[in-house]
Coordinates of C-alpha atoms in Angstrom, one line a residue:
Chain A
M270 CA 103.9 120.8 12.9
A271 CA 107.3 118.8 11.8
I272 CA 109.9 118.6 14.6
T273 CA 113.8 118.7 13.4
V274 CA 116.3 116.9 15.0
V275 CA 119.8 117.3 15.7
G276 CA 121.7 114.5 17.9
S277 CA 123.4 111.1 18.4
V278 CA 122.2 107.9 16.4
A279 CA 125.0 105.0 17.9
F280 CA 125.1 101.2 19.3
D281 CA 125.2 100.3 22.7
S282 CA 126.4 97.8 24.5
I283 CA 124.2 97.8 27.5
E284 CA 123.7 95.9 31.1
T285 CA 122.1 96.1 33.9
P286 CA 121.0 94.0 36.5
A287 CA 117.7 92.5 33.4
G288 CA 121.1 91.1 31.3
R289 CA 123.5 92.0 28.3
K290 CA 122.4 93.5 25.4
E291 CA 125.3 94.0 22.2
R292 CA 125.2 97.0 20.1
C293 CA 121.2 97.9 20.5
L294 CA 120.3 100.9 18.5
G295 CA 121.2 104.2 20.1
G296 CA 121.8 107.9 20.4
A297 CA 120.1 110.8 21.7
A298 CA 118.1 111.2 18.6
T299 CA 117.2 108.1 17.9
H300 CA 114.8 108.0 21.4
F301 CA 114.3 111.2 20.6
S302 CA 112.8 110.6 17.2
L303 CA 111.4 107.0 18.1
A304 CA 109.5 109.3 21.1
A305 CA 108.5 111.6 19.3
S306 CA 107.0 110.5 16.4
F307 CA 103.3 109.4 18.1
F308 CA 102.7 112.7 17.7
C309 CA 104.2 114.6 14.9
D310 CA 106.3 114.2 12.2
V311 CA 110.2 113.7 13.1
R312 CA 113.7 114.6 10.8
V313 CA 116.2 113.8 11.8
I314 CA 120.3 115.2 11.1
A315 CA 123.2 113.1 12.5
V316 CA 125.4 110.2 11.0
V317 CA 126.6 107.0 10.8
G318 CA 129.7 104.7 9.6
E319 CA 129.5 101.7 7.7
D320 CA 127.6 99.8 10.0
F321 CA 124.1 101.1 10.0
G322 CA 122.4 99.0 7.8
A323 CA 118.8 97.4 6.0
A324 CA 118.1 97.1 9.2
E325 CA 118.3 99.9 11.3
E326 CA 117.3 102.1 8.4
A327 CA 113.3 100.6 9.0
V328 CA 113.9 101.2 12.3
F329 CA 113.3 104.4 11.4
Q330 CA 111.0 104.2 8.8
A331 CA 108.8 101.5 10.3
H332 CA 107.6 105.1 12.6
N333 CA 108.1 107.4 9.3
I334 CA 110.3 109.3 10.6
D335 CA 112.3 111.5 7.7
T336 CA 116.1 110.4 7.5
R337 CA 117.7 112.5 4.2
G338 CA 119.9 113.7 7.4
I339 CA 121.4 110.7 8.4
E340 CA 124.6 111.5 7.1
H341 CA 126.9 107.9 6.0
A342 CA 130.1 107.9 6.3
A343 CA 132.9 105.5 6.1
G344 CA 134.6 104.0 9.4
K345 CA 131.9 102.7 12.3
S346 CA 128.8 104.8 14.2
F347 CA 129.6 105.9 17.6
F348 CA 129.3 103.0 19.5
W349 CA 129.3 103.2 23.6
E350 CA 129.4 100.7 26.3
G351 CA 127.7 100.8 29.9
S352 CA 126.6 99.2 32.7
Y353 CA 124.3 100.1 35.7
L354 CA 124.5 96.5 37.9
D355 CA 125.5 99.2 40.8
N356 CA 121.9 101.8 40.3
L357 CA 119.6 101.8 38.1
N358 CA 119.9 105.3 38.1
E359 CA 123.6 106.7 36.6
A360 CA 124.9 104.6 34.0
K361 CA 128.9 103.4 34.3
T362 CA 130.4 104.2 30.9
H363 CA 133.0 101.5 29.9
N364 CA 133.6 102.6 26.5
T365 CA 133.3 105.5 24.3
E366 CA 134.7 105.5 20.3
L367 CA 133.1 108.2 18.9
N368 CA 134.2 107.0 15.6
V369 CA 132.2 109.1 11.9
F370 CA 130.7 111.3 15.2
A371 CA 134.1 112.4 15.7
A372 CA 133.8 115.0 12.8
F373 CA 129.8 115.7 13.3
E374 CA 129.4 118.6 10.8
P375 CA 125.3 118.9 10.7
K376 CA 124.1 119.0 7.3
I377 CA 120.2 120.4 7.0
P378 CA 118.4 118.5 4.3
A379 CA 116.3 121.3 2.0
A380 CA 113.3 120.0 2.8
Y381 CA 113.7 119.4 6.6
R382 CA 113.9 124.0 6.2
D383 CA 110.4 124.5 7.1
S384 CA 110.4 123.1 10.8
E385 CA 108.8 124.7 13.1
F386 CA 110.2 122.8 15.6
L387 CA 114.0 121.8 16.5
F388 CA 115.4 120.1 18.9
L389 CA 119.2 120.4 20.2
A390 CA 119.6 116.7 21.5
N391 CA 123.0 116.4 23.9
I392 CA 126.3 116.7 21.3
D393 CA 129.4 120.3 21.1
P394 CA 127.1 123.3 21.9
V395 CA 129.1 124.7 19.5
L396 CA 127.3 122.7 16.8
Q397 CA 123.6 122.9 18.7
R398 CA 124.7 126.6 17.0
R399 CA 125.3 126.1 14.8
V400 CA 122.0 124.2 13.3
R401 CA 120.1 126.1 15.7
D402 CA 121.4 129.6 14.3
E403 CA 121.4 127.8 10.5
M404 CA 117.2 126.6 11.2
P405 CA 116.0 131.2 11.6
G406 CA 112.1 129.4 11.0
A407 CA 112.1 127.0 13.6
K408 CA 109.9 129.2 16.4
M409 CA 110.4 127.3 18.9
V410 CA 113.7 125.9 19.5
A411 CA 114.3 122.3 22.6
G412 CA 117.7 121.0 23.1
D413 CA 119.3 118.9 25.9
T414 CA 123.2 118.9 27.5
M415 CA 125.1 117.3 29.7
N416 CA 128.0 117.6 32.8
Y417 CA 130.5 117.1 30.6
W418 CA 129.6 120.2 28.4
I419 CA 128.4 122.7 32.0
K420 CA 132.5 122.1 33.7
D421 CA 134.7 122.7 30.4
H422 CA 133.1 123.9 27.9
R423 CA 130.7 126.7 29.1
P424 CA 131.5 129.5 27.1
A425 CA 129.9 128.0 24.2
L426 CA 127.4 126.4 26.3
A427 CA 126.8 130.2 27.1
E428 CA 125.8 131.2 22.9
M429 CA 123.8 128.0 23.2
L430 CA 121.2 128.1 25.8
K431 CA 120.2 131.9 24.3
G432 CA 119.2 130.0 21.0
L433 CA 116.8 128.3 23.6
D434 CA 113.4 128.7 23.7
I435 CA 113.5 125.4 26.5
L436 CA 116.2 124.0 28.1
L437 CA 115.2 119.6 29.8
I438 CA 118.1 118.5 31.7
N439 CA 118.5 116.8 34.4
D440 CA 117.9 116.8 38.1
G441 CA 121.8 116.8 39.1
E442 CA 123.2 119.1 35.9
V443 CA 119.9 122.1 36.3
K444 CA 122.6 122.1 39.7
M445 CA 126.0 121.5 38.9
L446 CA 124.9 124.8 35.7
A447 CA 123.2 127.0 38.1
G448 CA 126.2 126.7 40.4
S449 CA 123.3 125.4 43.9
G450 CA 122.0 122.9 45.4
N451 CA 118.6 123.9 45.5
L452 CA 116.0 123.4 42.9
A453 CA 113.8 126.4 42.6
Q454 CA 116.9 129.0 43.2
A455 CA 118.4 126.7 40.5
A456 CA 116.3 126.5 38.0
R457 CA 115.9 130.9 39.0
A458 CA 119.7 131.1 37.5
V459 CA 119.2 128.9 34.5
L460 CA 116.0 130.5 33.2
A461 CA 118.2 133.7 33.6
M462 CA 120.7 132.4 31.6
G463 CA 118.3 132.5 28.1
P464 CA 115.4 129.5 27.5
R465 CA 111.6 130.8 29.1
T466 CA 110.5 127.7 29.8
L467 CA 112.9 124.8 31.7
V468 CA 112.3 121.1 32.1
V469 CA 114.2 119.3 34.9
K470 CA 114.3 115.6 34.9
H471 CA 114.8 113.7 38.2
G472 CA 114.4 110.3 36.9
E473 CA 112.2 108.2 39.0
Y474 CA 111.0 111.0 41.1
G475 CA 109.8 112.8 37.5
A476 CA 109.9 116.7 36.8
T477 CA 109.6 119.4 36.8
L478 CA 109.0 123.0 34.5
F479 CA 109.1 126.4 35.3
H480 CA 108.4 129.5 33.0
K481 CA 110.5 133.0 33.4
S482 CA 108.5 134.7 35.6
A483 CA 108.3 138.1 36.0
S484 CA 105.9 137.9 39.6
A485 CA 109.1 136.8 41.9
G486 CA 106.9 134.7 44.4
R487 CA 106.6 132.3 41.4
T488 CA 108.4 128.6 41.0
A489 CA 107.5 125.6 39.1
E490 CA 104.5 125.5 37.4
L491 CA 103.9 121.0 36.8
R492 CA 105.4 119.1 39.4
V493 CA 104.7 116.2 37.5
P494 CA 106.0 111.9 39.0
A495 CA 107.2 109.5 36.9
L496 CA 105.3 105.6 36.8
L497 CA 106.3 103.2 39.0
L498 CA 107.8 100.2 37.1
E499 CA 107.7 96.5 38.3
E500 CA 110.8 96.2 36.4
V501 CA 113.6 98.4 34.9
V502 CA 115.2 96.3 32.4
D503 CA 117.6 99.7 30.9
P504 CA 116.9 102.8 31.4
T505 CA 119.1 104.1 28.6
G506 CA 117.5 106.9 26.7
A507 CA 114.6 107.3 29.0
G508 CA 115.3 111.0 29.3
D509 CA 115.6 111.3 25.2
S510 CA 112.2 109.4 25.0
F511 CA 110.9 112.4 27.9
A512 CA 112.7 115.0 25.7
G513 CA 110.4 112.8 22.5
G514 CA 107.2 113.2 24.3
F515 CA 107.2 116.2 25.7
F516 CA 108.7 118.2 22.4
G517 CA 106.1 116.1 19.7
S518 CA 103.2 116.3 22.3
L519 CA 103.8 119.9 22.4
A520 CA 104.4 120.9 18.6
A521 CA 101.0 118.3 17.2
E522 CA 99.1 120.9 20.2
G523 CA 97.9 124.2 17.9
E524 CA 98.1 126.8 20.7
L525 CA 100.8 126.7 23.1
T526 CA 99.0 127.5 25.9
P527 CA 99.8 126.7 29.3
E528 CA 97.7 123.9 29.6
A529 CA 99.5 122.4 26.3
F530 CA 103.0 122.5 28.5
R531 CA 100.9 120.1 31.3
R532 CA 100.0 117.5 28.6
A533 CA 103.1 117.5 27.6
M534 CA 104.7 117.0 30.2
F535 CA 102.0 113.7 31.3
Y536 CA 103.3 112.3 27.6
G537 CA 106.9 113.4 28.4
S538 CA 106.6 111.1 31.4
V539 CA 104.4 108.9 29.9
M540 CA 107.3 108.1 26.5
G541 CA 109.8 107.8 29.6
S542 CA 108.6 105.5 31.5
F543 CA 107.9 102.8 28.0
A544 CA 111.6 103.2 27.0
C545 CA 112.6 101.8 30.6
E546 CA 110.9 98.6 29.4
R547 CA 113.6 96.6 27.4
F548 CA 116.5 97.0 26.4
G549 CA 117.9 99.6 23.6
T550 CA 114.0 101.0 22.0
E551 CA 112.3 97.7 21.9
R552 CA 109.3 99.0 23.9
M553 CA 109.3 101.7 21.2
Q554 CA 109.5 99.1 18.4
K555 CA 106.5 97.6 19.9
L556 CA 104.5 101.0 21.3
T557 CA 101.0 101.4 20.2
R558 CA 98.9 104.9 20.2
Q559 CA 96.5 103.5 22.4
E560 CA 99.1 101.8 25.3
I561 CA 100.4 105.0 25.4
D562 CA 97.3 107.1 26.4
G563 CA 95.3 104.2 28.0
R564 CA 99.1 104.6 30.6
F565 CA 98.0 108.7 30.2
K566 CA 95.4 108.7 31.7
Q567 CA 96.7 106.1 34.4
L568 CA 99.9 108.8 35.1
R569 CA 96.7 111.4 35.1
A570 CA 94.4 109.3 38.1
L571 CA 98.1 109.1 40.2
T572 CA 98.2 112.4 40.6
H573 CA 94.7 114.1 41.0
I574 CA 92.7 114.9 43.9
D575 CA 88.7 116.3 43.0
Chain B
M538 CA 88.2 112.1 66.6
A539 CA 91.8 112.2 68.4
I540 CA 94.5 110.2 67.5
T541 CA 96.8 109.9 69.7
V542 CA 100.7 109.8 69.8
V543 CA 103.3 108.2 70.8
G544 CA 107.8 109.9 70.7
S545 CA 110.1 111.2 71.2
V546 CA 109.8 114.9 72.9
A547 CA 113.2 116.5 72.9
F548 CA 116.0 119.0 72.7
D549 CA 118.1 119.6 69.4
S550 CA 120.8 122.0 67.9
I551 CA 120.5 122.3 64.2
E552 CA 123.6 123.6 62.5
T553 CA 122.0 123.7 58.5
P554 CA 123.4 126.7 55.6
A555 CA 121.0 129.3 56.8
G556 CA 122.6 129.1 60.1
R557 CA 122.4 127.6 63.3
K558 CA 120.2 126.7 66.9
E559 CA 120.8 126.2 70.7
R560 CA 118.5 123.7 71.9
C561 CA 114.8 124.3 69.7
L562 CA 112.0 122.5 70.7
G563 CA 112.0 119.2 68.7
G564 CA 111.3 115.2 68.6
A565 CA 109.1 113.3 66.9
A566 CA 105.8 113.5 68.9
T567 CA 106.4 116.9 68.7
H568 CA 106.7 117.8 65.2
F569 CA 103.4 115.2 64.7
S570 CA 101.7 116.8 67.2
L571 CA 102.0 120.3 66.3
A572 CA 101.3 119.2 62.6
A573 CA 98.3 117.2 63.0
S574 CA 96.7 119.7 65.5
F575 CA 95.6 121.7 62.9
F576 CA 93.2 119.1 61.8
C577 CA 91.7 116.9 65.0
D578 CA 92.0 117.0 68.9
V579 CA 95.7 115.3 69.6
R580 CA 97.4 114.0 72.8
V581 CA 100.6 113.0 73.0
I582 CA 103.0 110.3 75.7
A583 CA 106.3 111.0 76.0
V584 CA 108.9 111.6 78.7
V585 CA 111.0 114.9 79.2
G586 CA 113.5 115.8 81.9
E587 CA 113.5 118.9 84.1
D588 CA 114.7 120.7 81.9
F589 CA 111.5 121.3 79.7
G590 CA 109.3 123.6 81.3
A591 CA 106.5 126.5 80.8
A592 CA 107.8 128.0 78.0
E593 CA 107.5 124.0 76.2
E594 CA 104.0 123.5 78.1
A595 CA 103.1 126.3 77.1
V596 CA 103.8 125.4 72.3
F597 CA 101.5 122.2 73.3
Q598 CA 99.0 124.3 75.0
A599 CA 99.0 126.7 72.4
H600 CA 97.7 124.4 69.0
N601 CA 95.4 122.5 72.6
I602 CA 97.4 119.5 72.1
D603 CA 96.8 117.6 75.5
T604 CA 100.1 116.2 77.2
R605 CA 99.3 114.8 80.4
G606 CA 100.7 111.8 79.1
I607 CA 103.7 113.9 79.4
E608 CA 105.7 112.0 82.1
H609 CA 108.2 114.7 83.9
A610 CA 111.1 112.6 84.9
A611 CA 114.3 113.8 87.3
G612 CA 117.2 114.3 84.5
K613 CA 117.1 115.3 81.3
S614 CA 115.4 115.2 78.0
F615 CA 116.3 113.3 75.0
F616 CA 118.6 115.9 73.3
W617 CA 120.3 115.7 69.6
E618 CA 122.9 118.0 67.7
G619 CA 123.3 117.4 64.3
S620 CA 123.9 119.4 60.5
Y621 CA 122.7 119.0 57.0
L622 CA 125.3 121.6 55.4
D623 CA 127.2 119.3 53.4
N624 CA 122.7 117.7 52.2
L625 CA 119.7 119.4 52.7
N626 CA 118.7 115.8 52.4
E627 CA 120.6 113.7 55.3
A628 CA 121.3 114.7 58.6
K629 CA 124.8 114.2 60.8
T630 CA 124.7 113.7 63.6
H631 CA 126.9 115.2 65.9
N632 CA 125.6 113.6 69.7
T633 CA 122.9 112.1 70.7
E634 CA 121.9 112.0 74.8
L635 CA 118.3 110.0 75.2
N636 CA 118.5 111.4 78.5
V637 CA 114.7 110.9 80.6
F638 CA 114.4 109.3 77.1
A639 CA 116.3 106.1 77.5
A640 CA 114.0 104.7 80.2
F641 CA 111.0 105.7 78.3
E642 CA 107.7 103.2 79.4
P643 CA 104.7 105.1 77.1
K644 CA 101.6 105.1 80.2
I645 CA 98.7 106.1 78.5
P646 CA 96.0 108.5 80.8
A647 CA 92.7 107.1 81.1
A648 CA 91.4 110.0 79.4
Y649 CA 93.5 109.4 75.6
R650 CA 92.2 105.3 75.1
D651 CA 88.7 107.0 73.7
S652 CA 91.4 107.7 70.8
E653 CA 90.3 106.3 67.6
F654 CA 93.8 106.9 65.9
L655 CA 96.6 106.2 66.7
F656 CA 100.4 107.3 65.9
L657 CA 103.1 105.3 67.0
A658 CA 106.6 107.0 66.2
N659 CA 109.9 106.5 65.3
I660 CA 110.9 104.7 68.7
D661 CA 111.5 101.6 69.6
P662 CA 109.3 98.6 68.4
V663 CA 108.7 97.2 71.5
L664 CA 107.2 99.8 72.7
Q665 CA 105.6 100.8 70.1
R666 CA 103.3 97.4 69.6
R667 CA 102.7 97.8 73.5
V668 CA 101.1 100.8 73.2
R669 CA 99.5 99.2 70.5
D670 CA 97.8 96.5 72.1
E671 CA 96.9 98.8 75.2
M672 CA 94.8 100.9 73.5
P673 CA 92.7 97.7 71.3
G674 CA 89.9 100.3 70.7
A675 CA 92.0 102.6 68.3
K676 CA 90.6 101.1 64.8
M677 CA 93.3 103.8 62.9
V678 CA 96.8 102.8 63.9
A679 CA 99.9 104.3 61.7
G680 CA 103.9 104.5 62.3
D681 CA 106.5 105.0 61.7
T682 CA 109.7 103.6 61.8
M683 CA 114.0 104.4 61.1
N684 CA 117.5 102.6 59.8
Y685 CA 118.5 101.5 63.7
W686 CA 115.7 99.7 64.1
I687 CA 115.5 97.7 60.3
K688 CA 119.3 96.6 60.5
D689 CA 119.4 95.7 64.3
H690 CA 115.7 95.2 65.2
R691 CA 114.3 92.8 62.9
P692 CA 112.2 91.4 64.6
A693 CA 110.4 92.9 67.2
L694 CA 109.5 95.2 64.2
A695 CA 107.9 92.7 62.4
E696 CA 105.3 92.0 65.5
M697 CA 105.0 96.5 65.6
L698 CA 104.1 95.8 61.7
K699 CA 101.3 93.7 62.6
G700 CA 99.7 95.8 64.2
L701 CA 99.4 98.5 61.8
D702 CA 97.3 99.7 59.2
I703 CA 99.1 102.3 58.0
L704 CA 103.5 103.0 57.4
L705 CA 105.2 105.9 56.7
I706 CA 108.5 105.3 56.3
N707 CA 111.2 107.0 53.5
D708 CA 112.2 105.9 50.2
G709 CA 115.8 104.6 51.8
E710 CA 113.9 102.7 54.6
V711 CA 111.4 101.4 52.8
K712 CA 114.3 99.5 50.4
M713 CA 116.0 98.3 52.9
L714 CA 112.7 96.4 54.3
A715 CA 111.9 95.3 51.8
G716 CA 115.9 94.1 50.7
S717 CA 115.1 95.9 46.9
G718 CA 116.1 98.7 45.4
N719 CA 112.9 98.7 43.0
L720 CA 109.9 101.0 44.6
A721 CA 107.1 99.0 42.9
Q722 CA 108.6 95.8 44.3
A723 CA 109.4 97.3 48.0
A724 CA 106.6 98.4 48.4
R725 CA 104.9 94.9 47.6
A726 CA 106.8 93.4 49.7
V727 CA 106.7 95.7 53.2
L728 CA 102.4 95.4 52.5
A729 CA 102.8 92.3 52.4
M730 CA 104.7 92.7 56.3
G731 CA 101.3 93.8 58.0
P732 CA 100.5 97.1 57.2
R733 CA 97.3 97.5 54.9
T734 CA 98.8 101.0 53.6
L735 CA 101.9 102.0 52.6
V736 CA 102.8 105.4 52.3
V737 CA 106.9 106.3 51.3
K738 CA 108.3 109.4 51.8
H739 CA 110.7 110.8 49.2
G740 CA 111.9 114.0 50.7
E741 CA 112.2 116.8 48.1
Y742 CA 110.7 114.9 45.4
G743 CA 107.0 114.0 47.1
A744 CA 105.7 110.9 48.7
T745 CA 104.0 108.1 47.4
L746 CA 101.0 106.1 49.0
F747 CA 100.6 101.7 48.3
H748 CA 97.1 100.2 49.4
K749 CA 97.3 96.1 49.7
S750 CA 95.1 95.1 47.1
A751 CA 94.2 91.6 45.0
S752 CA 95.3 92.5 41.3
A753 CA 98.3 91.8 40.6
G754 CA 99.1 95.7 37.9
R755 CA 98.3 97.4 41.1
T756 CA 101.2 99.8 42.5
A757 CA 101.1 103.3 43.1
E758 CA 97.6 105.2 44.5
L759 CA 99.1 108.2 44.9
R760 CA 102.1 110.4 44.0
V761 CA 102.5 113.9 44.9
P762 CA 105.2 116.3 44.6
A763 CA 106.1 118.4 47.9
L764 CA 106.4 121.9 46.7
L765 CA 109.6 123.7 46.0
L766 CA 111.2 126.1 49.0
E767 CA 113.3 128.9 47.2
E768 CA 114.8 128.3 51.0
V769 CA 115.1 125.1 53.0
V770 CA 115.7 126.5 56.9
D771 CA 115.7 122.5 58.5
P772 CA 114.3 119.9 57.1
T773 CA 114.7 118.3 61.1
G774 CA 110.8 116.7 61.9
A775 CA 109.6 118.1 57.9
G776 CA 109.2 114.6 58.0
D777 CA 106.7 114.1 61.6
S778 CA 104.9 117.0 60.2
F779 CA 104.3 115.4 56.8
A780 CA 103.4 112.1 59.1
G781 CA 100.7 115.0 61.2
G782 CA 99.2 116.9 58.3
F783 CA 98.2 113.4 56.5
F784 CA 96.9 111.1 59.6
G785 CA 95.5 114.0 61.5
S786 CA 93.5 115.4 57.8
L787 CA 92.7 111.5 57.9
A788 CA 91.0 111.2 60.9
A789 CA 89.5 114.7 60.8
E790 CA 87.6 113.2 57.6
G791 CA 84.4 111.3 58.6
E792 CA 84.6 108.5 55.9
L793 CA 88.2 107.1 55.4
T794 CA 86.8 106.3 51.1
P795 CA 90.2 105.8 48.5
E796 CA 89.1 110.4 48.4
A797 CA 90.0 110.8 52.2
F798 CA 93.2 109.1 51.9
R799 CA 94.3 111.4 48.7
R800 CA 93.3 114.6 50.3
A801 CA 95.7 113.2 53.0
M802 CA 98.4 113.0 51.1
F803 CA 98.0 116.1 49.6
Y804 CA 98.1 117.8 53.2
G805 CA 100.8 115.9 54.2
S806 CA 103.3 117.4 51.9
V807 CA 102.2 120.5 52.6
M808 CA 102.4 120.0 56.0
G809 CA 106.3 118.9 55.7
S810 CA 106.7 121.9 53.5
F811 CA 105.9 123.8 55.9
A812 CA 108.4 122.9 58.6
C813 CA 110.7 123.0 56.7
E814 CA 110.7 126.6 56.6
R815 CA 112.4 127.8 60.3
F816 CA 114.0 126.1 63.0
G817 CA 112.5 124.0 64.6
T818 CA 108.7 124.2 65.4
E819 CA 109.5 127.7 65.0
R820 CA 107.0 127.7 62.0
M821 CA 104.2 125.6 63.0
Q822 CA 103.8 127.6 66.0
K823 CA 102.5 130.8 64.2
L824 CA 101.5 129.0 61.2
T825 CA 96.7 129.3 60.4
R826 CA 94.7 127.0 58.5
Q827 CA 93.9 129.9 55.6
E828 CA 97.8 128.7 55.2
I829 CA 97.7 126.0 55.0
D830 CA 94.5 125.7 53.4
G831 CA 95.8 128.3 50.6
R832 CA 99.3 125.8 49.8
F833 CA 97.2 123.0 49.2
K834 CA 95.5 124.5 46.7
Q835 CA 98.8 126.1 45.1
L836 CA 100.1 122.3 45.2
R837 CA 97.1 120.8 43.6
A838 CA 97.7 123.7 40.4
L839 CA 100.6 121.9 41.1
T840 CA 99.7 118.5 39.4
H841 CA 96.8 118.7 37.7
I842 CA 95.6 118.8 34.4
D843 CA 92.7 118.5 33.1

């Protein structure tokens, strides 16, 4: 199975208690693609500027990621500068330059159109919806969003949500979207907006999986904790790496059974934990499938009772 | 096996989004005892005033809790008034009246002295240490503390910690005690202060179990999520109920194997979830062992993969 992902490919300058790195390769589509590439074929739709060169292209190629959908435009790539000095759970944005991303019009290469899995990373919900409509063959569509769209772009977001099978979203954002501080209630409300499945990411506390269900007493399907890291070097991209591990693992399964969803949650948590260990995409670039499977077992042992 | 618990027995006036209740029976020793009583014999050491009457006594008796260590003093019982209107995870204290609790000098009945399990609920660490020293036969000693003692009573707290086998503590408090925002690092630092085992409670995100270990790469032993509740009526006593379920389950086990600790974490999470469903001790008063075992299975299913 192949996943097509649409989203940002960017450069990030990041400061954390562990140090500072200038212009790391980043962006939601980048982090998602690298994580998913350990499980299945990945095809990217994005736009970059003239500062995206052979070195950046090589990162994608090393993971066999199809970059024919990355448009090269005149100007500079999306740039973000932020820090996590006070709180590793929440970035403080110092600077955002949309650059070529401001006029992003996703173009889907013909070779991508048979993708059965589609991931709409966090961009304007109008664009997310458009890509979804242009990929009618996608049998499983997942997406992410953020507080900015929830606050000020409700109608477009509502349309986008109707086109999703799975929404992956942060704890604070699902509560904001639903207008409820109770996770069980918020999940129920968001599942009524379109997606059949909801994955709520709790950062250092893991994630929760919900399925739409007729049975009244039913709420969460699975809760997976996060692995504990001795040092969180850079949390940028952890949520996108979770999504890549989750959706990549799902795409690699033959059948989308409840067990397949459960394994996907564990792989999401595993990939999110690796992402935090180095700046930008450094950890993903050196990661092996063996390390992933080792950590999967470790996470299973961390939650298991007979 | 029997547990002796020393701590507060109090009256609480509580306001939450679900309503308001005046003078509920409360206090850490009360919540702990009721939860633990479903698993083993429980003996309480506390002090109450003249407002503690037959109705309150009957709550303990209905659960076969030994109250011979509850001293009746002239005056009023410890009283706390608080609300959770903005945030169900953190109480806002409106009023605290120590009353008879201000001069509390724990007295251990002769009949309690063969208790093999001792729980030091959150009180002055000087008193916790004294009780511990007066129960040399206790083979497993657990305790709790809070930010007030961590901030301003470090030397006494350090002495108390040296006498503990197990410390149960909140997420924010373990980080404050260790002076580290990283849970893995904080846990390591706290385990160096005395206890062999550390249970960190994350409120709505569950809890994490750590054991002291020589192996360098080893951090958490088990992470258990919390059950999702459709409505949190009153979180007062959830942490003490977790502790009661955890320590009660441990006391009921024949051998303290790693698996026994894992089951104890699950029972702690289960008892914490029940505590939130009604005001004060209402839910615990009506709870059955069958409901506990049903929810244990539910929690297991919520975390399990093959």
